[in-house]
JSON list of C-alpha atoms in Angstrom, two decimals:
[
{"chain": "A", "resi": 1, "resn": "TYR", "atom": "CA", "xyz": [236.87, -34.71, 91.10]},
{"chain": "A", "resi": 2, "resn": "GLY", "atom": "CA", "xyz": [233.01, -34.33, 90.71]},
{"chain": "A", "resi": 3, "resn": "LEU", "atom": "CA", "xyz": [232.59, -31.57, 93.34]},
{"chain": "A", "resi": 4, "resn": "TRP", "atom": "CA", "xyz": [235.61, -29.91, 91.81]},
{"chain": "A", "resi": 5, "resn": "SER", "atom": "CA", "xyz": [233.93, -29.79, 88.24]},
{"chain": "A", "resi": 6, "resn": "GLY", "atom": "CA", "xyz": [230.71, -28.36, 89.86]},
{"chain": "A", "resi": 7, "resn": "ALA", "atom": "CA", "xyz": [232.90, -25.57, 91.32]},
{"chain": "A", "resi": 8, "resn": "MET", "atom": "CA", "xyz": [234.80, -24.94, 87.99]},
{"chain": "A", "resi": 9, "resn": "LEU", "atom": "CA", "xyz": [231.27, -24.51, 86.29]},
{"chain": "A", "resi": 10, "resn": "ILE", "atom": "CA", "xyz": [230.33, -21.84, 89.01]},
{"chain": "A", "resi": 11, "resn": "CYS", "atom": "CA", "xyz": [233.81, -20.08, 88.89]},
{"chain": "A", "resi": 12, "resn": "THR", "atom": "CA", "xyz": [233.76, -19.92, 85.06]},
{"chain": "A", "resi": 13, "resn": "VAL", "atom": "CA", "xyz": [230.44, -18.56, 84.61]},
{"chain": "A", "resi": 14, "resn": "TRP", "atom": "CA", "xyz": [231.21, -15.61, 87.16]},
{"chain": "A", "resi": 15, "resn": "LEU", "atom": "CA", "xyz": [234.60, -15.22, 85.58]},
{"chain": "A", "resi": 16, "resn": "THR", "atom": "CA", "xyz": [233.58, -14.94, 82.11]},
{"chain": "A", "resi": 17, "resn": "MET", "atom": "CA", "xyz": [230.90, -12.45, 82.76]},
{"chain": "A", "resi": 18, "resn": "VAL", "atom": "CA", "xyz": [233.36, -10.17, 84.78]},
{"chain": "A", "resi": 19, "resn": "VAL", "atom": "CA", "xyz": [235.78, -10.41, 82.27]},
{"chain": "A", "resi": 20, "resn": "LEU", "atom": "CA", "xyz": [233.58, -9.46, 79.48]},
{"chain": "A", "resi": 21, "resn": "ALA", "atom": "CA", "xyz": [232.06, -6.64, 81.38]},
{"chain": "A", "resi": 22, "resn": "ASP", "atom": "CA", "xyz": [235.52, -5.13, 82.16]},
{"chain": "A", "resi": 23, "resn": "GLN", "atom": "CA", "xyz": [235.34, -2.35, 79.51]},
{"chain": "A", "resi": 24, "resn": "ASP", "atom": "CA", "xyz": [232.54, -0.06, 78.47]},
{"chain": "A", "resi": 25, "resn": "PRO", "atom": "CA", "xyz": [230.78, -0.56, 75.28]},
{"chain": "A", "resi": 26, "resn": "VAL", "atom": "CA", "xyz": [232.69, 2.50, 73.68]},
{"chain": "A", "resi": 27, "resn": "GLN", "atom": "CA", "xyz": [236.14, 1.20, 74.98]},
{"chain": "A", "resi": 28, "resn": "GLU", "atom": "CA", "xyz": [235.15, -2.33, 73.42]},
{"chain": "A", "resi": 29, "resn": "ARG", "atom": "CA", "xyz": [234.46, -0.77, 70.28]},
{"chain": "A", "resi": 30, "resn": "ILE", "atom": "CA", "xyz": [237.66, 1.00, 69.99]},
{"chain": "A", "resi": 31, "resn": "THR", "atom": "CA", "xyz": [239.44, -2.26, 71.16]},
{"chain": "A", "resi": 32, "resn": "ALA", "atom": "CA", "xyz": [237.98, -4.10, 68.23]},
{"chain": "A", "resi": 33, "resn": "VAL", "atom": "CA", "xyz": [238.93, -1.74, 65.50]},
{"chain": "A", "resi": 34, "resn": "ASN", "atom": "CA", "xyz": [242.60, -1.60, 66.92]},
{"chain": "A", "resi": 35, "resn": "ALA", "atom": "CA", "xyz": [242.70, -5.52, 66.76]},
{"chain": "A", "resi": 36, "resn": "ARG", "atom": "CA", "xyz": [241.44, -5.14, 63.13]},
{"chain": "A", "resi": 37, "resn": "ARG", "atom": "CA", "xyz": [239.32, -8.23, 63.71]},
{"chain": "A", "resi": 38, "resn": "PRO", "atom": "CA", "xyz": [236.17, -7.74, 65.51]},
{"chain": "A", "resi": 39, "resn": "TRP", "atom": "CA", "xyz": [236.37, -11.18, 67.21]},
{"chain": "A", "resi": 40, "resn": "TYR", "atom": "CA", "xyz": [239.73, -10.85, 68.63]},
{"chain": "A", "resi": 41, "resn": "PRO", "atom": "CA", "xyz": [238.77, -9.42, 71.70]},
{"chain": "A", "resi": 42, "resn": "LEU", "atom": "CA", "xyz": [236.21, -11.74, 72.42]},
{"chain": "A", "resi": 43, "resn": "SER", "atom": "CA", "xyz": [238.30, -14.55, 71.87]},
{"chain": "A", "resi": 44, "resn": "ALA", "atom": "CA", "xyz": [240.98, -13.04, 74.29]},
{"chain": "A", "resi": 45, "resn": "ALA", "atom": "CA", "xyz": [238.50, -12.47, 76.96]},
{"chain": "A", "resi": 46, "resn": "ILE", "atom": "CA", "xyz": [237.79, -16.34, 76.87]},
{"chain": "A", "resi": 47, "resn": "ALA", "atom": "CA", "xyz": [241.29, -17.03, 76.62]},
{"chain": "A", "resi": 48, "resn": "VAL", "atom": "CA", "xyz": [242.03, -15.28, 79.79]},
{"chain": "A", "resi": 49, "resn": "THR", "atom": "CA", "xyz": [239.15, -16.96, 81.47]},
{"chain": "A", "resi": 50, "resn": "LEU", "atom": "CA", "xyz": [240.32, -20.27, 80.30]},
{"chain": "A", "resi": 51, "resn": "SER", "atom": "CA", "xyz": [243.80, -19.30, 81.34]},
{"chain": "A", "resi": 52, "resn": "PHE", "atom": "CA", "xyz": [242.49, -18.85, 84.90]},
{"chain": "A", "resi": 53, "resn": "CYS", "atom": "CA", "xyz": [240.81, -21.94, 85.11]},
{"chain": "A", "resi": 54, "resn": "LEU", "atom": "CA", "xyz": [243.95, -23.60, 84.34]},
{"chain": "A", "resi": 55, "resn": "LEU", "atom": "CA", "xyz": [245.04, -22.08, 87.53]},
{"chain": "A", "resi": 56, "resn": "LEU", "atom": "CA", "xyz": [241.96, -23.35, 89.25]},
{"chain": "A", "resi": 57, "resn": "THR", "atom": "CA", "xyz": [242.62, -26.81, 87.52]},
{"chain": "A", "resi": 58, "resn": "ILE", "atom": "CA", "xyz": [245.83, -27.19, 89.10]},
{"chain": "A", "resi": 59, "resn": "GLY", "atom": "CA", "xyz": [244.54, -26.35, 92.53]},
{"chain": "A", "resi": 60, "resn": "GLY", "atom": "CA", "xyz": [241.70, -28.83, 91.92]},
{"chain": "A", "resi": 61, "resn": "LEU", "atom": "CA", "xyz": [244.01, -31.61, 91.00]},
{"chain": "A", "resi": 62, "resn": "ALA", "atom": "CA", "xyz": [246.53, -30.98, 93.81]},
{"chain": "A", "resi": 63, "resn": "PHE", "atom": "CA", "xyz": [244.00, -30.80, 96.85]},
{"chain": "A", "resi": 64, "resn": "PRO", "atom": "CA", "xyz": [242.73, -34.41, 96.93]},
{"chain": "A", "resi": 65, "resn": "LEU", "atom": "CA", "xyz": [246.50, -35.46, 96.66]},
{"chain": "A", "resi": 66, "resn": "ALA", "atom": "CA", "xyz": [247.62, -33.10, 99.60]},
{"chain": "A", "resi": 67, "resn": "VAL", "atom": "CA", "xyz": [244.67, -34.35, 101.40]},
{"chain": "A", "resi": 68, "resn": "GLY", "atom": "CA", "xyz": [245.69, -37.84, 100.74]},
{"chain": "A", "resi": 69, "resn": "VAL", "atom": "CA", "xyz": [242.20, -39.55, 100.35]},
{"chain": "A", "resi": 70, "resn": "ARG", "atom": "CA", "xyz": [243.81, -42.21, 98.25]},
{"chain": "A", "resi": 71, "resn": "PRO", "atom": "CA", "xyz": [246.51, -42.44, 95.95]},
{"chain": "A", "resi": 72, "resn": "ALA", "atom": "CA", "xyz": [245.86, -41.06, 92.22]},
{"chain": "A", "resi": 73, "resn": "SER", "atom": "CA", "xyz": [247.20, -42.56, 89.11]},
{"chain": "A", "resi": 74, "resn": "SER", "atom": "CA", "xyz": [247.97, -40.73, 85.89]},
{"chain": "A", "resi": 75, "resn": "ALA", "atom": "CA", "xyz": [244.44, -41.80, 84.83]},
{"chain": "A", "resi": 76, "resn": "ASP", "atom": "CA", "xyz": [242.70, -40.42, 87.78]},
{"chain": "A", "resi": 77, "resn": "LEU", "atom": "CA", "xyz": [244.55, -36.94, 87.02]},
{"chain": "A", "resi": 78, "resn": "LEU", "atom": "CA", "xyz": [243.76, -37.05, 83.39]},
{"chain": "A", "resi": 79, "resn": "VAL", "atom": "CA", "xyz": [240.16, -37.67, 84.25]},
{"chain": "A", "resi": 80, "resn": "GLY", "atom": "CA", "xyz": [240.00, -35.08, 86.74]},
{"chain": "A", "resi": 81, "resn": "GLY", "atom": "CA", "xyz": [241.76, -32.51, 84.50]},
{"chain": "A", "resi": 82, "resn": "LEU", "atom": "CA", "xyz": [239.49, -33.34, 81.52]},
{"chain": "A", "resi": 83, "resn": "SER", "atom": "CA", "xyz": [236.32, -32.98, 83.87]},
{"chain": "A", "resi": 84, "resn": "GLN", "atom": "CA", "xyz": [237.39, -29.73, 85.06]},
{"chain": "A", "resi": 85, "resn": "PHE", "atom": "CA", "xyz": [238.26, -28.38, 81.48]},
{"chain": "A", "resi": 86, "resn": "ALA", "atom": "CA", "xyz": [234.66, -29.57, 80.35]},
{"chain": "A", "resi": 87, "resn": "SER", "atom": "CA", "xyz": [232.96, -27.73, 83.17]},
{"chain": "A", "resi": 88, "resn": "ALA", "atom": "CA", "xyz": [235.11, -24.62, 82.21]},
{"chain": "A", "resi": 89, "resn": "CYS", "atom": "CA", "xyz": [234.08, -24.96, 78.76]},
{"chain": "A", "resi": 90, "resn": "VAL", "atom": "CA", "xyz": [230.46, -24.89, 79.56]},
{"chain": "A", "resi": 91, "resn": "GLY", "atom": "CA", "xyz": [230.66, -22.20, 82.14]},
{"chain": "A", "resi": 92, "resn": "ALA", "atom": "CA", "xyz": [232.47, -19.97, 79.51]},
{"chain": "A", "resi": 93, "resn": "ALA", "atom": "CA", "xyz": [229.63, -20.64, 77.26]},
{"chain": "A", "resi": 94, "resn": "VAL", "atom": "CA", "xyz": [227.12, -20.02, 79.79]},
{"chain": "A", "resi": 95, "resn": "GLY", "atom": "CA", "xyz": [228.98, -16.89, 80.78]},
{"chain": "A", "resi": 96, "resn": "LEU", "atom": "CA", "xyz": [229.02, -15.61, 77.34]},
{"chain": "A", "resi": 97, "resn": "SER", "atom": "CA", "xyz": [225.35, -16.09, 76.90]},
{"chain": "A", "resi": 98, "resn": "CYS", "atom": "CA", "xyz": [224.85, -14.10, 80.09]},
{"chain": "A", "resi": 99, "resn": "SER", "atom": "CA", "xyz": [227.22, -11.44, 79.57]},
{"chain": "A", "resi": 100, "resn": "ARG", "atom": "CA", "xyz": [226.38, -7.57, 78.66]},
{"chain": "A", "resi": 101, "resn": "LYS", "atom": "CA", "xyz": [226.67, -8.46, 74.73]},
{"chain": "A", "resi": 102, "resn": "VAL", "atom": "CA", "xyz": [223.58, -10.36, 74.92]},
{"chain": "A", "resi": 103, "resn": "VAL", "atom": "CA", "xyz": [221.95, -9.73, 78.23]},
{"chain": "A", "resi": 104, "resn": "PRO", "atom": "CA", "xyz": [222.42, -6.00, 78.50]},
{"chain": "A", "resi": 105, "resn": "ARG", "atom": "CA", "xyz": [220.84, -5.46, 81.93]},
{"chain": "A", "resi": 106, "resn": "PRO", "atom": "CA", "xyz": [223.44, -6.65, 84.80]},
{"chain": "A", "resi": 107, "resn": "GLY", "atom": "CA", "xyz": [220.43, -7.81, 87.26]},
{"chain": "A", "resi": 108, "resn": "TYR", "atom": "CA", "xyz": [218.81, -9.99, 84.63]},
{"chain": "A", "resi": 109, "resn": "ALA", "atom": "CA", "xyz": [222.07, -11.22, 83.08]},
{"chain": "A", "resi": 110, "resn": "MET", "atom": "CA", "xyz": [223.04, -12.44, 86.77]},
{"chain": "A", "resi": 111, "resn": "LEU", "atom": "CA", "xyz": [219.48, -14.05, 87.40]},
{"chain": "A", "resi": 112, "resn": "VAL", "atom": "CA", "xyz": [219.80, -15.95, 84.05]},
{"chain": "A", "resi": 113, "resn": "ALA", "atom": "CA", "xyz": [223.32, -16.83, 84.64]},
{"chain": "A", "resi": 114, "resn": "ALA", "atom": "CA", "xyz": [222.38, -18.19, 88.52]},
{"chain": "A", "resi": 115, "resn": "LEU", "atom": "CA", "xyz": [219.32, -20.07, 86.71]},
{"chain": "A", "resi": 116, "resn": "LEU", "atom": "CA", "xyz": [221.26, -21.74, 84.20]},
{"chain": "A", "resi": 117, "resn": "THR", "atom": "CA", "xyz": [223.97, -22.66, 86.48]},
{"chain": "A", "resi": 118, "resn": "VAL", "atom": "CA", "xyz": [221.78, -24.30, 88.91]},
{"chain": "A", "resi": 119, "resn": "ALA", "atom": "CA", "xyz": [220.04, -26.10, 86.10]},
{"chain": "A", "resi": 120, "resn": "LEU", "atom": "CA", "xyz": [223.05, -27.47, 84.60]},
{"chain": "A", "resi": 121, "resn": "LEU", "atom": "CA", "xyz": [224.06, -28.44, 88.30]},
{"chain": "A", "resi": 122, "resn": "LEU", "atom": "CA", "xyz": [221.06, -30.26, 89.19]},
{"chain": "A", "resi": 123, "resn": "ALA", "atom": "CA", "xyz": [219.10, -31.05, 85.94]},
{"chain": "A", "resi": 124, "resn": "ARG", "atom": "CA", "xyz": [219.71, -34.63, 85.18]},
{"chain": "A", "resi": 125, "resn": "TRP", "atom": "CA", "xyz": [218.10, -34.05, 81.45]},
{"chain": "A", "resi": 126, "resn": "ILE", "atom": "CA", "xyz": [220.74, -31.63, 80.71]},
{"chain": "A", "resi": 127, "resn": "PRO", "atom": "CA", "xyz": [223.58, -34.05, 79.78]},
{"chain": "A", "resi": 128, "resn": "LEU", "atom": "CA", "xyz": [226.87, -32.36, 80.29]},
{"chain": "A", "resi": 129, "resn": "VAL", "atom": "CA", "xyz": [227.87, -31.10, 83.89]},
{"chain": "A", "resi": 130, "resn": "ASN", "atom": "CA", "xyz": [225.26, -33.05, 85.76]},
{"chain": "A", "resi": 131, "resn": "ALA", "atom": "CA", "xyz": [226.10, -36.34, 84.38]},
{"chain": "A", "resi": 132, "resn": "LEU", "atom": "CA", "xyz": [229.93, -35.49, 84.53]},
{"chain": "A", "resi": 133, "resn": "ILE", "atom": "CA", "xyz": [229.41, -35.06, 88.09]},
{"chain": "A", "resi": 134, "resn": "ARG", "atom": "CA", "xyz": [227.32, -38.04, 88.63]},
{"chain": "A", "resi": 135, "resn": "MET", "atom": "CA", "xyz": [229.75, -40.19, 86.68]},
{"chain": "A", "resi": 136, "resn": "LEU", "atom": "CA", "xyz": [232.64, -38.99, 88.72]},
{"chain": "A", "resi": 137, "resn": "SER", "atom": "CA", "xyz": [230.81, -39.62, 92.02]},
{"chain": "A", "resi": 138, "resn": "GLN", "atom": "CA", "xyz": [230.17, -43.01, 91.38]},
{"chain": "A", "resi": 139, "resn": "GLY", "atom": "CA", "xyz": [233.60, -44.43, 92.16]},
{"chain": "A", "resi": 140, "resn": "ASP", "atom": "CA", "xyz": [234.14, -46.15, 88.83]},
{"chain": "A", "resi": 141, "resn": "PRO", "atom": "CA", "xyz": [237.66, -46.63, 87.93]},
{"chain": "A", "resi": 142, "resn": "ALA", "atom": "CA", "xyz": [239.41, -44.02, 86.02]},
{"chain": "A", "resi": 143, "resn": "ALA", "atom": "CA", "xyz": [240.10, -46.06, 83.00]},
{"chain": "A", "resi": 144, "resn": "ALA", "atom": "CA", "xyz": [236.43, -47.01, 82.74]},
{"chain": "A", "resi": 145, "resn": "VAL", "atom": "CA", "xyz": [235.20, -43.31, 82.73]},
{"chain": "A", "resi": 146, "resn": "LEU", "atom": "CA", "xyz": [237.99, -41.98, 80.56]},
{"chain": "A", "resi": 147, "resn": "PRO", "atom": "CA", "xyz": [236.36, -42.17, 77.06]},
{"chain": "A", "resi": 148, "resn": "ARG", "atom": "CA", "xyz": [232.95, -40.76, 78.55]},
{"chain": "A", "resi": 149, "resn": "VAL", "atom": "CA", "xyz": [234.63, -38.03, 80.12]},
{"chain": "A", "resi": 150, "resn": "ALA", "atom": "CA", "xyz": [236.61, -37.26, 76.96]},
{"chain": "A", "resi": 151, "resn": "LEU", "atom": "CA", "xyz": [233.34, -37.19, 74.79]},
{"chain": "A", "resi": 152, "resn": "ILE", "atom": "CA", "xyz": [231.84, -34.59, 77.31]},
{"chain": "A", "resi": 153, "resn": "CYS", "atom": "CA", "xyz": [235.00, -32.67, 77.15]},
{"chain": "A", "resi": 154, "resn": "VAL", "atom": "CA", "xyz": [234.87, -32.59, 73.27]},
{"chain": "A", "resi": 155, "resn": "VAL", "atom": "CA", "xyz": [231.22, -31.51, 73.25]},
{"chain": "A", "resi": 156, "resn": "SER", "atom": "CA", "xyz": [231.89, -28.77, 75.80]},
{"chain": "A", "resi": 157, "resn": "LEU", "atom": "CA", "xyz": [234.70, -27.27, 73.63]},
{"chain": "A", "resi": 158, "resn": "ALA", "atom": "CA", "xyz": [232.31, -27.57, 70.65]},
{"chain": "A", "resi": 159, "resn": "LEU", "atom": "CA", "xyz": [229.63, -26.04, 72.72]},
{"chain": "A", "resi": 160, "resn": "LEU", "atom": "CA", "xyz": [232.02, -23.28, 73.54]},
{"chain": "A", "resi": 161, "resn": "ALA", "atom": "CA", "xyz": [233.10, -22.52, 70.03]},
{"chain": "A", "resi": 162, "resn": "GLY", "atom": "CA", "xyz": [229.65, -22.33, 69.09]},
{"chain": "A", "resi": 163, "resn": "GLY", "atom": "CA", "xyz": [228.81, -19.87, 71.65]},
{"chain": "A", "resi": 164, "resn": "ILE", "atom": "CA", "xyz": [231.75, -17.67, 70.63]},
{"chain": "A", "resi": 165, "resn": "ALA", "atom": "CA", "xyz": [230.35, -17.56, 67.17]},
{"chain": "A", "resi": 166, "resn": "VAL", "atom": "CA", "xyz": [226.74, -17.09, 68.20]},
{"chain": "A", "resi": 167, "resn": "VAL", "atom": "CA", "xyz": [227.83, -14.17, 70.82]},
{"chain": "A", "resi": 168, "resn": "HIS", "atom": "CA", "xyz": [229.97, -12.72, 67.96]},
{"chain": "A", "resi": 169, "resn": "ARG", "atom": "CA", "xyz": [227.24, -12.51, 65.56]},
{"chain": "A", "resi": 170, "resn": "ILE", "atom": "CA", "xyz": [224.75, -10.75, 68.12]},
{"chain": "A", "resi": 171, "resn": "ASP", "atom": "CA", "xyz": [227.45, -8.26, 69.03]},
{"chain": "A", "resi": 172, "resn": "ARG", "atom": "CA", "xyz": [228.02, -7.25, 65.72]},
{"chain": "A", "resi": 173, "resn": "ARG", "atom": "CA", "xyz": [224.20, -6.79, 64.82]},
{"chain": "A", "resi": 174, "resn": "ARG", "atom": "CA", "xyz": [224.07, -4.17, 67.79]}
]
């Protein structure tokens, strides 16, 4: 599931940026006023992104089973699902930080998002996604890597929550 986690990161970064750029700034303000809480639309956009990632996760978990590389246990499926969820949370945090709410120019935003995504995938000193992919590619049993994958999942979820708070603060100042 290491390659699927990397693909999930790329898809989630792109999807988060697209969902957050769906409305023009005036319509975003109208939506925030009608929602009565200014952070509801931002949270809803992240919920839409993670809902789509759930569909990608189901496909990512089913593909190795359909190809029949080897029989998968419930621990394998749990590790695969948690690793893809962790990658989705990191991807959503990167997409948030590169969205129009933070980087107003689309060309610069896409460049920053591409550089951050490549760095997360390839740099060993950035501990989340690269470490996850390397850990899942080593061939260790799922029960052995489950605690480390769960820890990475919790850290990724905290990173996403912090990213939502920071982007909300930046958006309120504008």
